[in-house]
Amino acid sequence: MSGIRRRMTLPSIQGREDPIYKAPTKPASDPGHSAAFIFVHGLGDDAAGLENVADQFQNNNKLPHMNWIIPNARENRDAMQKAWYRPTPLTPFPSSRPELDEEEDEQGLMETVNYLESLIDACVNKGIPPNRIVLGGFSQGCAVSLLTDLVSAKYAGRLAGIVGLMGYLPLAENYRLQDMRAHNGLPPVHGDVPVFLARGKKDILIPTRIWNRSLKGLEAVGLSKDSLEVHEYEDTGHTITGPLLRDMCAFLERVKDEKEAKLTPEQSATLVLDYLRKQNRPYSATDISTNLKNRVTKTAATKLLKDMHERKEVEGRAAGKQIVYHAIQEEPEEDDVEKLQEMDEKTKTLRDATAALRMAEKELRLTLREGAAQIPLHELKDTVGGLSLEKQEIMVRLEKLKSGNVKPVSVDEREKVGKDHRQLEKATSARKKIRNLMWDMIKGNLEKENCEETAEALGLEL
């Protein structure tokens, strides 16, 4: 039975231009068989700048079931152009004074993540499951797409795939991503969402140092090599090219249509139970089915969980109109409980200390910036000394003018001097041409190694 078709209703926000929406050229009869690609532009661009990519795909009958959503960034006051967050310098070499480096715009980044979540919500409301939604972008669009996949409380690890073109991973240092995942209740390990990354080897805007730091950052949050597809293009800068689009198309086709081999009931039960034990938090049958990318259907998950609950392998409780289940963990021994309590106390102490250190770091950075903005005393003294000498010279000239010994130049005299000067310039130019012609004739009869010596002997400045 085909699903109910619903309209794609995208969020409209005051102060933000609405996204460009490109409907599928061949809509699927069931929205669950459709797909969506949220394609995010880069710094200083807008949705119209990427619309031609969607047009190329659709005109060539590529991804005909794909809904294309191309959002617009707001005008950023700091960047003085459209931006998803305030940009910070991406330098090819590490800073010699990292304490003075400008901090990344975490607030702006997370505001964009929230906005992208609302676009994914719109796709889900249309009936497209998260595991058939791809999120990607160019430059800054790449950065916010990767960040959404890693830290979104709603959709981290649940999408069909991520596309990152000519971009980087933000907040990749000082375990910030791990802290954000923990804060949002996400597991330490990212999962197996396929990620497509592309970079031009001549891209000076994303230096190699930043690119390598991004790859290490993705590895640090548990992105496996099997899930990461990296493409680097020779003679390519910060731009989208034909070869890149071909590779991206192949990736989108694959992640959109990728299907797992059908599991047996025993395999499904093991998969569900292992998932609950690993996550160690309550989930409904719908959540489990979605998080496992429909490898176990909602109906099958409901039945399996009910059976496991009867066998007392899992616990279940009502949560609104649905039942949520969690794995039954082994009862800890008394010593283990005490150790856990100690660990909890240490964790709380460390978190408080970390928060205090971060506040202190911010204050120190601010102090350093203020200090760096002030001119050192010795430089001020040198400047004052130079200005004093200049003032003395001007005063001497002024006294001469005031004494009356300086004869003023009349208008006629000034015009005569100007006329003579212009005539001399013309004569000089003509003589230079004659000199060059003569030198060319002389040079033609000289050995190459003697030219410079002869010119010097003749007093010629070449």
Short mmCIF file of C-alpha atoms in Angstrom, two decimals:
data_model
loop_
_atom_site.label_atom_id
_atom_site.label_comp_id
_atom_site.label_asym_id
_atom_site.label_seq_id
_atom_site.Cartn_x
_atom_site.Cartn_y
_atom_site.Cartn_z
CA MET A 1 0.00 0.00 0.00
CA SER A 2 1.46 3.33 -1.01
CA GLY A 3 2.09 5.98 1.61
CA ILE A 4 0.17 9.21 1.97
CA ARG A 5 1.68 12.03 -0.06
CA ARG A 6 2.30 15.18 1.93
CA ARG A 7 3.50 18.58 0.86
CA MET A 8 7.03 19.66 1.64
CA THR A 9 6.52 22.52 4.09
CA LEU A 10 9.84 24.18 4.79
CA PRO A 11 10.35 26.57 7.70
CA SER A 12 10.02 30.26 6.89
CA ILE A 13 11.97 32.46 9.31
CA GLN A 14 11.90 36.23 9.53
CA GLY A 15 15.18 37.75 8.40
CA ARG A 16 16.18 34.65 6.45
CA GLU A 17 15.49 34.08 2.78
CA ASP A 18 13.45 30.91 2.24
CA PRO A 19 15.25 27.82 0.93
CA ILE A 20 15.11 26.85 -2.73
CA TYR A 21 13.13 23.64 -3.11
CA LYS A 22 13.46 21.41 -6.17
CA ALA A 23 10.82 18.69 -6.24
CA PRO A 24 11.71 15.23 -7.60
CA THR A 25 11.40 14.83 -11.35
CA LYS A 26 9.88 11.38 -10.71
CA PRO A 27 8.14 11.46 -7.32
CA ALA A 28 7.98 8.11 -5.56
CA SER A 29 4.52 6.69 -4.92
CA ASP A 30 5.51 6.12 -1.29
CA PRO A 31 7.31 9.01 0.49
CA GLY A 32 9.28 6.38 2.39
CA HIS A 33 10.92 5.42 -0.91
CA SER A 34 11.75 9.03 -1.72
CA ALA A 35 14.94 10.79 -0.63
CA ALA A 36 16.15 14.29 0.17
CA PHE A 37 19.42 16.16 -0.15
CA ILE A 38 19.86 19.29 1.95
CA PHE A 39 22.66 21.13 0.14
CA VAL A 40 24.22 24.03 2.07
CA HIS A 41 26.14 26.85 0.37
CA GLY A 42 29.39 28.44 1.52
CA LEU A 43 30.57 31.79 2.86
CA GLY A 44 29.41 34.78 0.84
CA ASP A 45 27.21 32.68 -1.44
CA ASP A 46 23.49 31.92 -1.43
CA ALA A 47 21.14 29.12 -2.43
CA ALA A 48 20.99 30.33 -6.02
CA GLY A 49 24.72 29.64 -6.30
CA LEU A 50 24.11 25.90 -5.83
CA GLU A 51 20.80 25.62 -7.64
CA ASN A 52 22.56 24.87 -10.92
CA VAL A 53 24.02 21.70 -9.37
CA ALA A 54 20.51 20.40 -8.70
CA ASP A 55 19.49 21.46 -12.21
CA GLN A 56 22.39 19.52 -13.74
CA PHE A 57 21.42 16.37 -11.88
CA GLN A 58 17.75 16.66 -12.76
CA ASN A 59 18.35 17.61 -16.41
CA ASN A 60 20.51 14.49 -16.78
CA ASN A 61 17.89 12.31 -15.06
CA LYS A 62 20.14 11.68 -12.07
CA LEU A 63 18.52 10.96 -8.70
CA PRO A 64 14.97 11.48 -10.04
CA HIS A 65 13.36 10.65 -6.66
CA MET A 66 15.51 13.21 -4.83
CA ASN A 67 14.02 16.27 -3.12
CA TRP A 68 16.59 19.08 -3.27
CA ILE A 69 16.54 21.63 -0.45
CA ILE A 70 19.05 24.48 -0.72
CA PRO A 71 18.85 26.85 2.26
CA ASN A 72 20.05 30.45 2.57
CA ALA A 73 22.32 31.84 5.27
CA ARG A 74 21.60 35.16 6.93
CA GLU A 75 23.71 38.27 6.54
CA ASN A 76 26.47 38.11 9.15
CA ARG A 77 27.48 41.46 10.64
CA ASP A 78 31.00 40.37 11.47
CA ALA A 79 31.64 38.81 8.06
CA MET A 80 29.68 41.59 6.26
CA GLN A 81 28.25 38.95 3.93
CA LYS A 82 26.07 35.87 4.08
CA ALA A 83 27.54 33.33 6.46
CA TRP A 84 26.38 30.38 8.54
CA TYR A 85 28.67 31.52 11.36
CA ARG A 86 31.38 34.08 11.98
CA PRO A 87 34.42 32.86 10.04
CA THR A 88 37.81 32.53 11.70
CA PRO A 89 41.21 32.48 9.94
CA LEU A 90 42.33 29.08 8.64
CA THR A 91 46.11 29.40 8.45
CA PRO A 92 48.53 26.97 6.79
CA PHE A 93 50.85 27.08 9.81
CA PRO A 94 50.12 26.86 13.53
CA SER A 95 49.97 30.17 15.33
CA SER A 96 53.02 31.19 17.35
CA ARG A 97 50.64 32.74 19.90
CA PRO A 98 47.66 30.35 20.05
CA GLU A 99 46.37 32.13 23.13
CA LEU A 100 45.63 35.12 20.90
CA ASP A 101 43.82 33.10 18.23
CA GLU A 102 40.23 34.05 17.60
CA GLU A 103 37.80 31.52 19.05
CA GLU A 104 35.43 29.68 16.73
CA ASP A 105 31.86 30.92 16.68
CA GLU A 106 30.29 28.02 18.57
CA GLN A 107 27.05 29.90 19.15
CA GLY A 108 26.64 30.68 15.46
CA LEU A 109 27.51 27.11 14.52
CA MET A 110 24.91 25.66 16.87
CA GLU A 111 22.24 28.11 15.69
CA THR A 112 22.84 26.80 12.19
CA VAL A 113 22.70 23.19 13.41
CA ASN A 114 19.29 23.95 14.92
CA TYR A 115 18.12 25.45 11.63
CA LEU A 116 19.32 22.43 9.66
CA GLU A 117 17.47 20.20 12.12
CA SER A 118 14.28 22.09 11.25
CA LEU A 119 14.86 21.34 7.55
CA ILE A 120 15.34 17.65 8.35
CA ASP A 121 12.15 17.81 10.43
CA ALA A 122 10.33 19.10 7.34
CA CYS A 123 11.54 16.11 5.33
CA VAL A 124 10.51 13.68 8.07
CA ASN A 125 7.08 15.34 8.28
CA LYS A 126 6.71 14.73 4.55
CA GLY A 127 7.28 11.03 5.22
CA ILE A 128 10.94 10.74 4.24
CA PRO A 129 12.78 8.73 6.91
CA PRO A 130 16.04 10.16 8.27
CA ASN A 131 18.00 7.26 6.79
CA ARG A 132 17.03 8.53 3.31
CA ILE A 133 18.07 12.12 3.96
CA VAL A 134 21.54 13.30 2.97
CA LEU A 135 23.01 16.48 4.43
CA GLY A 136 25.93 18.20 2.77
CA GLY A 137 27.47 21.44 1.69
CA PHE A 138 30.32 23.47 0.28
CA SER A 139 32.96 25.22 2.43
CA GLN A 140 31.07 26.57 5.46
CA GLY A 141 28.19 24.34 4.36
CA CYS A 142 30.52 21.36 4.72
CA ALA A 143 31.49 22.48 8.22
CA VAL A 144 27.92 22.79 9.52
CA SER A 145 26.88 19.52 7.85
CA LEU A 146 29.65 17.57 9.57
CA LEU A 147 28.87 19.26 12.87
CA THR A 148 25.15 18.44 12.61
CA ASP A 149 25.93 14.78 11.98
CA LEU A 150 28.21 14.69 15.01
CA VAL A 151 26.41 16.68 17.70
CA SER A 152 22.72 17.02 16.77
CA ALA A 153 20.66 15.61 19.63
CA LYS A 154 17.94 14.68 17.13
CA TYR A 155 19.77 13.40 14.06
CA ALA A 156 23.40 12.61 14.89
CA GLY A 157 24.26 9.25 13.38
CA ARG A 158 20.80 8.77 11.86
CA LEU A 159 21.07 10.24 8.36
CA ALA A 160 21.72 8.44 5.09
CA GLY A 161 25.00 10.22 4.53
CA ILE A 162 27.03 13.41 4.74
CA VAL A 163 28.63 15.27 1.83
CA GLY A 164 31.48 17.68 2.59
CA LEU A 165 32.92 19.67 -0.31
CA MET A 166 36.00 21.89 0.09
CA GLY A 167 35.41 22.34 3.79
CA TYR A 168 36.63 21.32 7.22
CA LEU A 169 35.51 20.07 10.62
CA PRO A 170 34.87 22.90 13.11
CA LEU A 171 35.50 22.66 16.87
CA ALA A 172 37.91 19.81 16.18
CA GLU A 173 40.33 20.59 18.99
CA ASN A 174 40.40 20.28 22.78
CA TYR A 175 37.81 17.47 22.80
CA ARG A 176 35.04 20.02 22.22
CA LEU A 177 33.05 17.69 19.96
CA GLN A 178 33.25 14.87 22.48
CA ASP A 179 32.00 17.21 25.21
CA MET A 180 29.09 18.34 23.04
CA ARG A 181 28.14 14.75 22.21
CA ALA A 182 28.19 13.83 25.89
CA HIS A 183 26.10 16.90 26.74
CA ASN A 184 23.49 15.87 24.16
CA GLY A 185 23.35 12.31 25.45
CA LEU A 186 25.07 10.84 22.41
CA PRO A 187 27.39 7.83 22.59
CA PRO A 188 31.14 8.51 22.42
CA VAL A 189 31.42 6.71 19.07
CA HIS A 190 29.92 8.37 16.00
CA GLY A 191 28.48 5.34 14.21
CA ASP A 192 28.52 4.25 10.60
CA VAL A 193 26.90 7.12 8.67
CA PRO A 194 28.75 7.29 5.31
CA VAL A 195 30.70 10.52 4.82
CA PHE A 196 31.91 11.83 1.45
CA LEU A 197 34.72 14.40 1.68
CA ALA A 198 36.24 16.25 -1.28
CA ARG A 199 39.17 18.65 -1.42
CA GLY A 200 41.09 20.42 -4.16
CA LYS A 201 44.85 20.08 -3.76
CA LYS A 202 45.24 23.72 -4.81
CA ASP A 203 42.61 25.00 -2.38
CA ILE A 204 44.39 27.79 -0.50
CA LEU A 205 41.29 28.57 1.58
CA ILE A 206 41.37 25.15 3.26
CA PRO A 207 45.08 24.57 3.97
CA THR A 208 46.48 21.06 4.25
CA ARG A 209 46.97 21.54 7.99
CA ILE A 210 43.26 22.24 8.50
CA TRP A 211 42.29 19.34 6.22
CA ASN A 212 44.47 16.87 8.14
CA ARG A 213 43.19 18.22 11.45
CA SER A 214 39.64 17.59 10.24
CA LEU A 215 40.40 13.99 9.28
CA LYS A 216 41.98 13.37 12.68
CA GLY A 217 39.00 15.00 14.37
CA LEU A 218 36.59 12.67 12.58
CA GLU A 219 38.72 9.71 13.55
CA ALA A 220 38.73 10.89 17.17
CA VAL A 221 34.92 10.74 17.35
CA GLY A 222 34.91 7.20 16.01
CA LEU A 223 34.25 7.63 12.29
CA SER A 224 35.55 4.41 10.77
CA LYS A 225 37.64 4.31 7.62
CA ASP A 226 34.97 2.14 6.00
CA SER A 227 32.42 4.94 6.48
CA LEU A 228 34.70 7.70 5.18
CA GLU A 229 35.14 8.28 1.44
CA VAL A 230 37.85 10.85 0.70
CA HIS A 231 38.54 12.39 -2.72
CA GLU A 232 41.36 14.83 -3.49
CA TYR A 233 41.51 16.49 -6.90
CA GLU A 234 44.65 17.65 -8.69
CA ASP A 235 44.76 21.19 -10.13
CA THR A 236 41.54 22.08 -8.30
CA GLY A 237 41.03 25.03 -6.00
CA HIS A 238 38.09 26.12 -3.87
CA THR A 239 35.44 25.24 -6.42
CA ILE A 240 33.06 22.52 -7.62
CA THR A 241 34.19 20.64 -10.72
CA GLY A 242 32.77 18.03 -13.07
CA PRO A 243 34.81 15.11 -11.68
CA LEU A 244 33.74 16.05 -8.16
CA LEU A 245 30.06 16.09 -9.16
CA ARG A 246 30.40 12.67 -10.80
CA ASP A 247 31.90 11.21 -7.63
CA MET A 248 29.27 12.91 -5.49
CA CYS A 249 26.49 11.55 -7.70
CA ALA A 250 27.83 8.01 -7.35
CA PHE A 251 27.96 8.44 -3.56
CA LEU A 252 24.40 9.79 -3.40
CA GLU A 253 23.11 6.95 -5.57
CA ARG A 254 24.81 4.41 -3.34
CA VAL A 255 23.75 5.72 0.08
CA LYS A 256 20.21 6.39 -1.14
CA ASP A 257 19.70 2.86 -2.40
CA GLU A 258 21.97 0.92 -0.05
CA LYS A 259 20.14 -2.04 1.43
CA GLU A 260 21.23 -4.56 4.00
CA ALA A 261 20.74 -8.30 3.59
CA LYS A 262 17.54 -9.45 5.26
CA LEU A 263 18.13 -10.61 8.81
CA THR A 264 16.68 -13.71 10.40
CA PRO A 265 14.48 -13.22 13.51
CA GLU A 266 17.35 -14.47 15.68
CA GLN A 267 19.78 -12.02 14.08
CA SER A 268 17.27 -9.20 14.47
CA ALA A 269 16.77 -10.00 18.14
CA THR A 270 20.53 -10.08 18.74
CA LEU A 271 20.97 -6.79 16.89
CA VAL A 272 18.23 -5.07 18.92
CA LEU A 273 19.48 -6.41 22.25
CA ASP A 274 23.10 -5.50 21.48
CA TYR A 275 21.99 -2.02 20.51
CA LEU A 276 20.07 -1.51 23.77
CA ARG A 277 23.00 -2.79 25.83
CA LYS A 278 25.46 -0.60 23.99
CA GLN A 279 23.37 2.57 24.27
CA ASN A 280 22.20 1.80 27.82
CA ARG A 281 19.20 4.11 27.55
CA PRO A 282 15.47 3.57 26.84
CA TYR A 283 14.16 3.49 23.28
CA SER A 284 10.82 2.79 21.65
CA ALA A 285 10.43 0.27 18.84
CA THR A 286 10.18 3.16 16.37
CA ASP A 287 13.40 4.72 17.64
CA ILE A 288 15.27 1.44 17.46
CA SER A 289 14.06 0.73 13.93
CA THR A 290 15.07 4.21 12.79
CA ASN A 291 18.44 4.17 14.54
CA LEU A 292 19.23 0.79 13.02
CA LYS A 293 18.36 2.26 9.61
CA ASN A 294 15.35 -0.04 9.17
CA ARG A 295 17.48 -3.17 9.24
CA VAL A 296 14.78 -4.22 11.68
CA THR A 297 11.35 -2.90 10.72
CA LYS A 298 9.15 -1.12 13.22
CA THR A 299 6.68 -4.02 13.26
CA ALA A 300 9.44 -6.58 13.80
CA ALA A 301 11.07 -4.45 16.50
CA THR A 302 7.75 -4.13 18.34
CA LYS A 303 7.25 -7.91 18.37
CA LEU A 304 10.86 -8.69 19.28
CA LEU A 305 10.86 -6.22 22.17
CA LYS A 306 7.59 -7.62 23.49
CA ASP A 307 9.00 -11.15 23.38
CA MET A 308 12.26 -10.08 25.03
CA HIS A 309 10.29 -8.29 27.72
CA GLU A 310 8.33 -11.47 28.45
CA ARG A 311 11.62 -13.38 28.67
CA LYS A 312 12.86 -10.67 31.05
CA GLU A 313 15.77 -9.80 28.79
CA VAL A 314 14.66 -6.17 28.67
CA GLU A 315 12.60 -3.87 30.85
CA GLY A 316 9.68 -1.88 29.45
CA ARG A 317 7.61 1.03 30.69
CA ALA A 318 4.96 3.30 29.29
CA ALA A 319 6.08 6.70 28.07
CA GLY A 320 3.06 8.57 26.80
CA LYS A 321 1.38 6.57 24.04
CA GLN A 322 4.31 4.25 23.47
CA ILE A 323 6.44 1.80 25.40
CA VAL A 324 10.16 2.33 25.80
CA TYR A 325 12.58 -0.48 26.54
CA HIS A 326 16.05 -0.73 28.01
CA ALA A 327 18.40 -3.64 28.49
CA ILE A 328 18.62 -5.28 31.90
CA GLN A 329 22.12 -4.74 33.14
CA GLU A 330 23.81 -7.08 35.59
CA GLU A 331 23.45 -6.06 39.21
CA PRO A 332 26.70 -4.45 40.25
CA GLU A 333 28.53 -5.71 43.31
CA GLU A 334 28.73 -3.48 46.35
CA ASP A 335 32.37 -2.65 45.66
CA ASP A 336 31.48 -1.70 42.11
CA VAL A 337 28.72 0.61 43.35
CA GLU A 338 31.16 2.40 45.61
CA LYS A 339 33.64 2.73 42.77
CA LEU A 340 30.94 4.11 40.51
CA GLN A 341 29.96 6.65 43.14
CA GLU A 342 33.59 7.69 43.48
CA MET A 343 33.87 7.98 39.71
CA ASP A 344 30.69 10.07 39.59
CA GLU A 345 32.10 12.41 42.22
CA LYS A 346 35.40 12.67 40.36
CA THR A 347 33.56 13.28 37.11
CA LYS A 348 31.52 16.07 38.68
CA THR A 349 34.66 17.60 40.18
CA LEU A 350 36.47 17.43 36.85
CA ARG A 351 33.51 18.94 35.00
CA ASP A 352 33.36 21.82 37.46
CA ALA A 353 37.11 22.30 37.18
CA THR A 354 36.90 22.19 33.38
CA ALA A 355 34.15 24.81 33.38
CA ALA A 356 36.19 27.03 35.69
CA LEU A 357 39.29 26.62 33.53
CA ARG A 358 37.33 27.51 30.42
CA MET A 359 36.07 30.68 32.05
CA ALA A 360 39.59 31.53 33.17
CA GLU A 361 40.88 30.83 29.66
CA LYS A 362 38.31 33.19 28.15
CA GLU A 363 39.26 35.92 30.60
CA LEU A 364 42.97 35.43 29.88
CA ARG A 365 42.37 35.51 26.13
CA LEU A 366 40.43 38.74 26.54
CA THR A 367 43.21 40.24 28.65
CA LEU A 368 45.83 39.19 26.11
CA ARG A 369 43.83 40.65 23.24
CA GLU A 370 43.45 43.93 25.09
CA GLY A 371 47.18 43.93 25.80
CA ALA A 372 48.01 43.15 22.18
CA ALA A 373 45.84 46.07 21.06
CA GLN A 374 47.89 48.53 23.14
CA ILE A 375 51.06 50.07 21.66
CA PRO A 376 54.19 49.31 23.75
CA LEU A 377 55.74 52.26 25.59
CA HIS A 378 59.09 52.12 23.75
CA GLU A 379 57.29 52.31 20.39
CA LEU A 380 55.32 55.32 21.59
CA LYS A 381 58.55 57.01 22.72
CA ASP A 382 60.19 56.37 19.33
CA THR A 383 57.14 57.76 17.54
CA VAL A 384 57.09 60.87 19.73
CA GLY A 385 60.83 61.40 19.12
CA GLY A 386 60.37 61.15 15.36
CA LEU A 387 57.47 63.58 15.41
CA SER A 388 59.49 66.04 17.51
CA LEU A 389 62.32 66.06 14.92
CA GLU A 390 59.82 66.53 12.13
CA LYS A 391 58.26 69.40 14.03
CA GLN A 392 61.66 71.09 14.47
CA GLU A 393 62.37 70.88 10.74
CA ILE A 394 58.98 72.35 9.92
CA MET A 395 59.49 75.19 12.42
CA VAL A 396 62.86 76.08 10.87
CA ARG A 397 61.29 76.29 7.42
CA LEU A 398 58.40 78.31 8.83
CA GLU A 399 60.78 80.85 10.43
CA LYS A 400 62.53 81.36 7.09
CA LEU A 401 59.21 82.06 5.43
CA LYS A 402 58.21 84.48 8.19
CA SER A 403 61.51 86.40 8.01
CA GLY A 404 60.66 87.88 4.60
CA ASN A 405 63.97 86.80 3.06
CA VAL A 406 62.22 84.27 0.85
CA LYS A 407 61.10 85.78 -2.43
CA PRO A 408 57.64 84.55 -3.49
CA VAL A 409 57.29 82.91 -6.92
CA SER A 410 54.90 84.66 -9.29
CA VAL A 411 52.32 82.86 -11.42
CA ASP A 412 54.20 83.71 -14.63
CA GLU A 413 57.46 82.37 -13.25
CA ARG A 414 55.76 79.17 -12.12
CA GLU A 415 54.22 78.64 -15.56
CA LYS A 416 57.60 79.27 -17.26
CA VAL A 417 59.33 76.73 -15.00
CA GLY A 418 56.56 74.21 -15.69
CA LYS A 419 56.86 74.75 -19.45
CA ASP A 420 60.64 74.33 -19.36
CA HIS A 421 60.23 71.16 -17.29
CA ARG A 422 57.82 69.63 -19.79
CA GLN A 423 60.16 70.44 -22.68
CA LEU A 424 63.06 68.82 -20.84
CA GLU A 425 60.95 65.71 -20.19
CA LYS A 426 60.13 65.42 -23.91
CA ALA A 427 63.78 65.87 -24.86
CA THR A 428 64.84 63.29 -22.27
CA SER A 429 62.31 60.78 -23.57
CA ALA A 430 63.46 61.29 -27.17
CA ARG A 431 67.10 60.89 -26.21
CA LYS A 432 66.32 57.67 -24.34
CA LYS A 433 64.74 56.25 -27.47
CA ILE A 434 67.80 57.22 -29.54
CA ARG A 435 70.09 55.73 -26.89
CA ASN A 436 68.16 52.46 -26.86
CA LEU A 437 68.27 52.21 -30.66
CA MET A 438 71.99 52.85 -30.70
CA TRP A 439 72.58 50.35 -27.90
CA ASP A 440 70.61 47.69 -29.78
CA MET A 441 72.86 48.25 -32.80
CA ILE A 442 76.01 48.06 -30.65
CA LYS A 443 74.76 45.01 -28.75
CA GLY A 444 74.18 43.15 -31.99
CA ASN A 445 77.91 43.25 -32.69
CA LEU A 446 79.04 42.24 -29.20
CA GLU A 447 79.51 38.89 -27.56
CA LYS A 448 76.77 38.20 -25.04
CA GLU A 449 79.15 38.04 -22.09
CA ASN A 450 80.62 41.47 -23.01
CA CYS A 451 77.31 43.35 -23.16
CA GLU A 452 77.05 44.15 -19.46
CA GLU A 453 80.70 45.26 -19.23
CA THR A 454 80.38 47.52 -22.30
CA ALA A 455 77.17 49.10 -21.02
CA GLU A 456 78.86 49.85 -17.71
CA ALA A 457 81.86 51.40 -19.51
CA LEU A 458 79.53 53.65 -21.53
CA GLY A 459 77.67 54.66 -18.38
CA LEU A 460 74.35 53.24 -19.58
CA GLU A 461 71.63 52.35 -17.07
CA LEU A 462 69.66 49.51 -18.62
#
